[in-house]
């Protein structure tokens, strides 16, 4: 049996795509390996949202080249950089054997066969027409023994923000029919999944036969599912109906990732974000009124072309005002074919050292807020969905609160159980405590590890993921 290694960069969509790649490779008798050193096939599932992610990909390719030389391993590049660069990537990196875009994951067995048997370098990056696109569906057996899983409900984005390359790498919005989504969720619940995260580039613009709010409510009604999450969202699609869903259905987890991008209305307009800061805050206020205590996270770009010190201070003020649970903040990097890249000289490029200094100031404030929120949880009892052993201490258990806070605790509850934990310590990144009681036992026992071939695991169990 040949072995494969997948290195995943970027968002939850890419993580989910890597799982689907694993299932496709299982069809042609490939099994996963935890390290690239003994792999016969190495795939980099790439992200193009930032220049840094591309640089990481090229660096990783360089590290994997010796495996190709010593073992004759095949090397492929998938994901958004593959979609963006197409055959140019084969010219740039001559030891890459194949390139494929997100719409072509289902063709992976065919691509591997062509590369292996016909000794040709392959590029498959054509978008599939919306009417013909078939969403890859998870094999529930590859998720058996897990507690939480991603379920794709849509792909692509129609917003065309001036900084974002996603419409060029993922295409236009395509929604998955809601019966198909619910069937997949039910199949996952039958093998023991307790939590699902509905994912897409802009999930709350979902149009798969019902509204996104209705999809969330129906997902929460699937027997065995105790928590429903979703990501990611655009503020202009935060509807009253979606807010009401948070009010009426407690299984919808009290966590909302709502990217604001900037605290300056002037910059938001240049970003092609069709809301003002006041409108954003008004929607957020309604959400927090509907679900008190909801954890709100966001994305922020620092150093967008034309950003002045005054613009940046507005972002700092917004961060202090909202008190985000966490931020994914990064400096602006021009992406190919985007409006901001084409007009950066006209708008005024922000010097790199200024970008870095501003980012450090912003992240310092956010770390302080994260620490204060974490400390406020000390002494409280929190409900934790157990996912397994703590990666920090094998003697402890690990899980997440409904707000998506990571919790490491002393206890013996099995994966899939929901427990009460008394928080006795906290850091800005996670909570620590002691198990008090099991609220719910797992619905399905995980498979015995000894039933697996030595050194092997079900597809997707050795993810190497980088932001």
Coordinates of C-alpha atoms in Angstrom, one line a residue:
X1 CA 0.0 0.0 0.0
X2 CA 1.4 3.4 -1.0
X3 CA 1.4 6.3 1.5
X4 CA 0.5 9.9 1.2
X5 CA 1.1 13.1 3.2
X6 CA -1.0 16.2 2.9
X7 CA 0.2 19.6 4.1
X8 CA -2.7 22.0 4.4
X9 CA -2.4 25.8 4.5
X10 CA -5.2 28.3 5.2
X11 CA -8.8 28.2 6.1
X12 CA -11.4 25.7 7.2
X13 CA -12.4 25.2 3.6
X14 CA -8.9 23.9 2.8
X15 CA -8.9 21.6 5.9
X16 CA -12.2 20.1 4.7
X17 CA -10.9 19.8 1.1
X18 CA -7.9 17.9 2.5
X19 CA -10.2 15.4 4.1
X20 CA -12.0 14.9 0.8
X21 CA -8.6 14.4 -0.9
X22 CA -7.9 11.7 1.7
X23 CA -11.1 9.9 0.8
X24 CA -10.3 10.2 -2.9
X25 CA -6.9 8.8 -2.4
X26 CA -8.3 5.8 -0.4
X27 CA -10.1 4.8 -3.6
X28 CA -6.8 4.0 -5.2
X29 CA -5.3 2.3 -2.2
X30 CA -3.2 5.1 -0.7
X31 CA -3.0 5.3 3.1
X32 CA -1.9 8.3 5.2
X33 CA 1.4 8.7 6.9
X34 CA 2.2 11.1 9.8
X35 CA 5.5 12.3 8.2
X36 CA 6.5 13.1 4.7
X37 CA 9.8 11.2 4.9
X38 CA 8.2 7.8 4.0
X39 CA 5.5 9.2 1.7
X40 CA 5.1 8.1 -1.9
X41 CA 2.9 11.1 -2.6
X42 CA 3.0 14.6 -1.1
X43 CA 0.2 17.1 -1.7
X44 CA 0.3 20.8 -0.6
X45 CA -3.2 22.2 -0.3
X46 CA -2.5 25.9 -0.6
X47 CA -3.9 29.2 0.4
X48 CA -3.6 32.4 -1.7
X49 CA -5.3 34.9 0.7
X50 CA -1.9 36.3 1.8
X51 CA 1.5 36.5 0.2
X52 CA 3.0 34.9 3.3
X53 CA 1.0 31.7 2.7
X54 CA 2.4 31.5 -0.8
X55 CA 5.9 31.9 0.6
X56 CA 5.3 29.2 3.1
X57 CA 4.2 26.9 0.3
X58 CA 7.3 27.5 -1.8
X59 CA 9.5 26.9 1.3
X60 CA 7.7 23.6 2.1
X61 CA 8.2 22.5 -1.5
X62 CA 11.9 23.0 -1.1
X63 CA 11.9 20.8 2.1
X64 CA 10.0 18.0 0.3
X65 CA 12.2 17.9 -2.7
X66 CA 14.7 15.5 -1.1
X67 CA 11.9 13.0 -0.5
X68 CA 11.2 13.1 -4.3
X69 CA 14.9 12.6 -5.0
X70 CA 15.4 9.7 -2.5
X71 CA 12.0 7.9 -2.8
X72 CA 10.7 9.1 -6.2
X73 CA 7.7 10.5 -4.4
X74 CA 5.1 12.4 -6.5
X75 CA 4.5 16.0 -5.5
X76 CA 1.3 17.8 -6.2
X77 CA -0.1 21.3 -5.4
X78 CA -3.8 21.9 -4.9
X79 CA -5.9 24.7 -3.5
X80 CA -6.1 28.4 -4.2
X81 CA -2.5 29.0 -5.3
X82 CA -2.8 26.1 -7.7
X83 CA -6.0 27.7 -9.1
X84 CA -4.3 31.1 -9.3
X85 CA -1.0 30.0 -10.9
X86 CA -2.1 27.1 -13.0
X87 CA 0.7 25.8 -15.4
X88 CA 2.9 28.7 -14.3
X89 CA 3.5 26.7 -11.1
X90 CA 5.0 23.8 -13.1
X91 CA 7.4 26.2 -14.8
X92 CA 8.3 27.9 -11.5
X93 CA 8.9 24.6 -9.6
X94 CA 10.1 22.0 -12.1
X95 CA 9.9 19.0 -9.7
X96 CA 6.1 19.5 -9.1
X97 CA 4.3 16.7 -10.9
X98 CA 0.7 18.0 -10.9
X99 CA -1.4 21.0 -10.1
X100 CA -5.2 20.9 -9.4
X101 CA -7.8 23.5 -8.3
X102 CA -10.5 23.1 -5.6
X103 CA -13.1 22.2 -8.2
X104 CA -11.0 19.2 -9.3
X105 CA -10.6 17.2 -6.0
X106 CA -12.8 14.5 -7.4
X107 CA -10.4 14.0 -10.3
X108 CA -7.5 13.2 -8.0
X109 CA -7.4 9.4 -8.6
X110 CA -7.4 10.1 -12.3
X111 CA -4.7 12.7 -12.0
X112 CA -2.5 10.3 -10.0
X113 CA -2.9 7.6 -12.5
X114 CA -2.0 9.8 -15.4
X115 CA 1.1 11.1 -13.6
X116 CA 2.2 7.6 -12.4
X117 CA 1.5 5.6 -15.6
X118 CA 1.8 8.1 -18.4
X119 CA 4.6 10.0 -16.9
X120 CA 3.0 13.4 -17.7
X121 CA 2.8 16.6 -15.7
X122 CA -0.8 17.4 -15.2
X123 CA -2.7 20.7 -14.7
X124 CA -6.4 20.5 -13.8
X125 CA -7.7 24.0 -12.8
X126 CA -10.8 24.5 -14.9
X127 CA -13.8 25.8 -12.9
X128 CA -16.9 23.5 -13.0
X129 CA -20.1 25.3 -14.2
X130 CA -22.4 26.1 -11.3
X131 CA -25.2 23.9 -12.8
X132 CA -22.8 20.9 -13.0
X133 CA -20.8 21.3 -9.8
X134 CA -21.2 18.4 -7.4
X135 CA -20.2 19.1 -3.8
X136 CA -17.8 16.4 -2.4
X137 CA -19.6 14.5 0.2
X138 CA -17.8 13.1 3.3
X139 CA -17.7 9.4 3.9
X140 CA -19.0 9.1 7.4
X141 CA -16.8 6.1 8.1
X142 CA -13.7 8.3 7.8
X143 CA -15.2 10.5 10.6
X144 CA -16.0 7.6 13.0
X145 CA -14.3 8.2 16.3
X146 CA -14.2 12.0 15.8
X147 CA -16.3 14.4 17.7
X148 CA -16.6 17.4 15.4
X149 CA -16.5 17.8 11.6
X150 CA -16.8 20.3 8.8
X151 CA -19.7 20.2 6.4
X152 CA -19.5 22.3 3.2
X153 CA -22.7 24.1 2.4
X154 CA -21.5 26.5 -0.3
X155 CA -18.4 27.6 -2.2
X156 CA -17.2 30.8 -3.9
X157 CA -18.0 34.4 -3.2
X158 CA -19.8 37.1 -5.2
X159 CA -18.7 40.1 -3.1
X160 CA -15.4 41.0 -4.9
X161 CA -13.9 42.9 -2.0
X162 CA -10.9 44.9 -3.4
X163 CA -8.3 43.0 -1.3
X164 CA -9.6 39.5 -1.8
X165 CA -8.5 36.9 -4.3
X166 CA -11.2 34.3 -3.4
X167 CA -13.6 35.1 -6.3
X168 CA -10.6 34.4 -8.7
X169 CA -9.5 31.2 -6.9
X170 CA -12.9 29.7 -5.7
X171 CA -15.2 31.2 -8.3
X172 CA -18.8 32.4 -8.0
X173 CA -21.1 31.4 -5.2
X174 CA -22.7 28.0 -5.5
X175 CA -25.0 26.7 -2.7
X176 CA -25.5 23.0 -1.9
X177 CA -29.1 21.8 -1.8
X178 CA -30.2 21.7 1.8
X179 CA -31.5 18.0 1.7
X180 CA -27.9 16.9 0.8
X181 CA -26.5 19.0 3.6
X182 CA -28.9 17.5 6.2
X183 CA -28.3 13.9 4.9
X184 CA -24.6 14.3 5.4
X185 CA -25.1 15.7 8.9
X186 CA -27.4 12.8 9.8
X187 CA -24.9 10.3 8.5
X188 CA -22.2 11.9 10.6
X189 CA -24.4 11.9 13.7
X190 CA -25.0 8.1 13.2
X191 CA -21.2 7.4 13.6
X192 CA -21.0 9.5 16.8
X193 CA -20.4 13.1 15.7
X194 CA -21.7 15.6 18.2
X195 CA -20.8 18.8 16.5
X196 CA -20.8 20.1 12.9
X197 CA -19.4 23.3 11.5
X198 CA -21.2 24.5 8.3
X199 CA -18.5 26.1 6.1
X200 CA -18.2 28.2 3.0
X201 CA -16.6 31.5 1.9
X202 CA -19.7 33.4 2.8
X203 CA -22.1 31.0 4.4
X204 CA -24.8 33.4 5.4
X205 CA -25.5 34.2 1.8
X206 CA -26.5 30.5 1.4
X207 CA -29.3 29.9 -1.2
X208 CA -29.7 26.2 -1.3
X209 CA -33.5 26.0 -1.2
X210 CA -34.0 27.6 2.2
X211 CA -32.3 30.5 4.0
X212 CA -29.1 30.0 6.0
X213 CA -31.0 30.6 9.3
X214 CA -33.4 27.8 8.4
X215 CA -30.5 25.5 7.5
X216 CA -29.0 26.1 10.9
X217 CA -32.3 25.4 12.7
X218 CA -32.8 22.2 10.7
X219 CA -29.2 21.1 11.3
X220 CA -29.7 21.6 15.0
X221 CA -32.7 19.2 14.9
X222 CA -30.7 16.3 13.5
X223 CA -30.7 13.6 16.3
X224 CA -27.4 13.2 18.0
X225 CA -26.1 16.7 17.0
X226 CA -25.6 18.8 20.1
X227 CA -23.7 21.9 18.7
X228 CA -23.9 23.7 15.3
X229 CA -21.2 26.2 14.3
X230 CA -20.6 28.0 11.0
X231 CA -18.0 30.1 9.3
X232 CA -17.4 32.5 7.6
X233 CA -19.8 35.4 7.3
X234 CA -20.1 38.8 5.7
X235 CA -21.7 41.6 7.9
X236 CA -24.2 42.6 5.2
X237 CA -25.8 39.1 5.4
X238 CA -26.3 39.2 9.2
X239 CA -30.1 39.2 8.9
X240 CA -32.7 39.5 11.6
X241 CA -33.8 35.9 10.8
X242 CA -30.3 34.7 11.5
X243 CA -30.2 36.7 14.8
X244 CA -33.5 35.2 15.8
X245 CA -32.1 31.7 15.2
X246 CA -29.5 32.4 17.9
X247 CA -32.3 33.5 20.2
X248 CA -34.5 30.5 19.7
X249 CA -32.1 27.5 19.3
X250 CA -29.5 26.9 22.0
X251 CA -27.7 24.2 20.0
X252 CA -26.5 27.0 17.7
X253 CA -23.2 27.7 19.4
X254 CA -22.8 31.2 20.9
X255 CA -19.8 32.1 18.7
X256 CA -19.9 34.3 15.6
X257 CA -16.9 35.1 13.4
X258 CA -17.8 38.4 11.8
X259 CA -15.0 40.0 9.8
X260 CA -14.9 43.8 10.1
X261 CA -11.6 44.2 8.3
X262 CA -11.1 47.9 9.4
X263 CA -12.5 50.5 11.8
X264 CA -12.4 53.4 9.2
X265 CA -15.4 54.0 7.0
X266 CA -13.2 55.6 4.4
X267 CA -11.0 52.5 4.1
X268 CA -14.0 50.2 4.3
X269 CA -15.4 51.9 1.2
X270 CA -12.0 51.4 -0.6
X271 CA -12.2 47.8 0.4
X272 CA -15.7 47.5 -1.2
X273 CA -17.2 46.5 2.1
X274 CA -20.8 47.8 1.9
X275 CA -21.3 48.8 5.5
X276 CA -20.2 51.5 7.8
X277 CA -18.7 51.0 11.3
X278 CA -22.0 52.2 12.8
X279 CA -24.0 49.7 10.8
X280 CA -21.6 46.9 11.8
X281 CA -22.0 47.8 15.5
X282 CA -25.8 48.0 15.2
X283 CA -26.0 44.5 13.9
X284 CA -23.6 43.3 16.5
X285 CA -25.7 44.9 19.3
X286 CA -28.8 43.0 18.1
X287 CA -26.8 39.8 18.0
X288 CA -25.5 40.2 21.5
X289 CA -29.0 41.1 22.8
X290 CA -30.4 38.0 21.2
X291 CA -27.7 35.7 22.7
X292 CA -26.1 37.3 25.8
X293 CA -22.5 36.2 26.3
X294 CA -21.9 35.3 22.6
X295 CA -18.2 35.3 21.7
X296 CA -17.4 37.4 18.7
X297 CA -14.2 37.0 16.6
X298 CA -13.1 39.0 13.5
X299 CA -10.6 39.5 10.8
X300 CA -8.6 42.8 10.5
X301 CA -6.3 44.0 7.7
X302 CA -3.6 46.5 8.8
X303 CA -1.8 48.8 6.3
X304 CA -4.4 48.7 3.5
X305 CA -3.3 51.2 0.7
X306 CA -4.1 54.7 1.8
X307 CA -4.5 53.9 5.5
X308 CA -3.4 56.8 7.6
X309 CA -2.6 56.9 11.3
X310 CA -6.1 58.3 12.0
X311 CA -7.6 55.4 10.1
X312 CA -5.6 52.9 12.1
X313 CA -6.5 54.5 15.4
X314 CA -10.2 54.0 14.4
X315 CA -9.4 50.3 14.1
X316 CA -7.8 50.3 17.6
X317 CA -10.8 52.1 19.0
X318 CA -13.2 49.6 17.5
X319 CA -11.1 46.7 18.9
X320 CA -11.4 48.2 22.4
X321 CA -15.1 49.0 22.0
X322 CA -16.2 45.5 20.7
X323 CA -13.8 43.5 22.8
X324 CA -13.4 40.6 20.4
X325 CA -12.8 37.2 21.7
X326 CA -9.9 37.0 19.3
X327 CA -8.7 38.5 16.0
X328 CA -7.1 37.2 12.9
X329 CA -5.1 40.2 12.1
X330 CA -2.4 40.6 9.4
X331 CA -0.8 43.1 7.2
X332 CA -2.1 43.9 3.7
X333 CA -0.4 42.1 0.8
X334 CA -1.5 42.8 -2.7
X335 CA -3.1 39.8 -4.4
X336 CA -3.2 39.3 -8.2
X337 CA -6.1 40.7 -10.1
X338 CA -7.6 42.4 -7.1
X339 CA -8.7 46.1 -7.1
X340 CA -6.4 47.0 -4.2
X341 CA -3.4 45.6 -6.0
X342 CA -4.2 47.4 -9.2
X343 CA -4.7 50.8 -7.4
X344 CA -2.1 50.5 -4.6
X345 CA 0.1 53.2 -6.2
X346 CA -2.8 55.6 -6.7
X347 CA -4.1 55.1 -3.2
X348 CA -0.7 55.2 -1.5
X349 CA 1.3 52.2 -0.4
X350 CA 1.9 52.0 3.4
X351 CA 5.6 51.3 4.2
X352 CA 6.3 47.8 5.4
X353 CA 7.8 48.9 8.7
X354 CA 4.7 51.0 9.4
X355 CA 2.5 48.0 8.7
X356 CA 4.5 45.8 11.1
X357 CA 4.5 48.5 13.8
X358 CA 0.7 49.0 13.6
X359 CA 0.1 45.2 13.6
X360 CA 2.2 44.8 16.7
X361 CA 0.3 47.6 18.5
X362 CA -3.1 46.1 17.5
X363 CA -2.1 42.6 18.5
X364 CA -0.8 43.8 21.9
X365 CA -4.2 45.4 22.6
X366 CA -6.0 42.2 21.5
X367 CA -3.8 40.0 23.6
X368 CA -4.7 42.1 26.6
X369 CA -8.4 41.7 25.9
X370 CA -8.1 38.0 25.3
X371 CA -6.3 37.7 28.7
X372 CA -9.0 39.7 30.5
X373 CA -11.8 37.6 28.9
X374 CA -10.0 34.4 29.9
X375 CA -9.5 35.5 33.5
X376 CA -13.2 36.4 33.8
X377 CA -13.9 32.7 33.4
X378 CA -11.9 31.5 36.4
X379 CA -14.2 30.2 39.1
X380 CA -17.0 29.5 36.6
X381 CA -18.4 26.1 35.6
X382 CA -18.3 25.7 31.8
X383 CA -19.8 23.0 29.6
X384 CA -17.2 21.2 27.5
X385 CA -17.5 18.9 24.6
X386 CA -14.6 16.5 25.0
X387 CA -12.5 15.9 21.9
X388 CA -9.7 13.7 23.4
X389 CA -6.3 14.0 25.1
X390 CA -4.8 17.5 25.7
X391 CA -1.9 18.2 23.3
X392 CA -0.2 20.0 26.2
X393 CA -0.4 17.1 28.7
X394 CA -1.4 13.6 27.7
X395 CA -2.7 13.1 31.3
X396 CA -5.4 15.7 30.8
X397 CA -8.5 15.9 28.6
X398 CA -9.3 18.6 26.0
X399 CA -12.4 20.1 24.6
X400 CA -14.2 23.3 23.7
X401 CA -16.9 25.4 25.4
X402 CA -19.9 26.5 23.4
X403 CA -18.1 29.9 22.9
X404 CA -15.3 27.9 21.2
X405 CA -12.9 28.5 24.1
X406 CA -10.3 25.7 24.4
X407 CA -10.4 23.9 27.8
X408 CA -7.7 21.5 29.1
X409 CA -8.8 19.7 32.3
X410 CA -8.2 16.9 34.7
X411 CA -10.8 14.2 34.1
X412 CA -11.6 10.9 32.5
X413 CA -14.6 11.6 30.3
X414 CA -14.3 9.9 26.9
X415 CA -14.3 11.8 23.6
X416 CA -17.8 12.8 22.6
X417 CA -19.0 13.3 26.2
X418 CA -20.3 16.7 27.4
X419 CA -19.0 17.5 30.8
X420 CA -19.1 20.3 33.4
X421 CA -15.6 21.7 34.1
X422 CA -14.7 24.1 37.0
X423 CA -12.2 26.6 35.5
X424 CA -9.4 27.3 38.0
X425 CA -6.7 28.8 35.7
X426 CA -6.6 30.7 32.4
X427 CA -4.2 32.0 29.8
X428 CA -5.1 34.2 26.8
X429 CA -5.2 31.1 24.7
X430 CA -7.0 28.5 26.8
X431 CA -8.8 27.6 30.0
X432 CA -7.8 25.0 32.6
X433 CA -9.8 23.2 35.2
X434 CA -11.2 20.0 36.7
X435 CA -14.1 17.8 35.5
X436 CA -17.1 18.0 37.8
X437 CA -19.7 15.8 36.2
X438 CA -20.6 14.1 32.9
X439 CA -23.7 15.8 31.5
X440 CA -24.0 13.5 28.4
X441 CA -22.2 10.4 27.5
X442 CA -21.0 9.7 23.9
X443 CA -23.6 8.4 21.5
X444 CA -21.3 6.0 19.7
X445 CA -18.2 4.4 21.0
X446 CA -15.1 5.1 18.8
X447 CA -13.4 2.1 17.0
X448 CA -10.6 0.3 18.8
X449 CA -7.2 1.6 17.7
X450 CA -5.8 -1.9 17.5
X451 CA -8.2 -2.6 14.6
X452 CA -6.1 -0.4 12.4
X453 CA -3.1 -1.5 10.5
X454 CA 0.2 -0.7 12.4
X455 CA 1.3 2.9 11.7
X456 CA -1.8 3.8 9.8
X457 CA -4.9 5.8 10.6
X458 CA -8.2 6.6 8.8
X459 CA -7.9 9.4 6.2
X460 CA -7.4 12.9 7.5
X461 CA -6.1 11.9 11.0
X462 CA -2.6 13.3 10.4
X463 CA -3.4 16.9 9.3
X464 CA -0.5 19.3 9.0
X465 CA -2.3 22.6 9.0
X466 CA -0.8 26.1 8.8
X467 CA -2.5 29.5 8.9

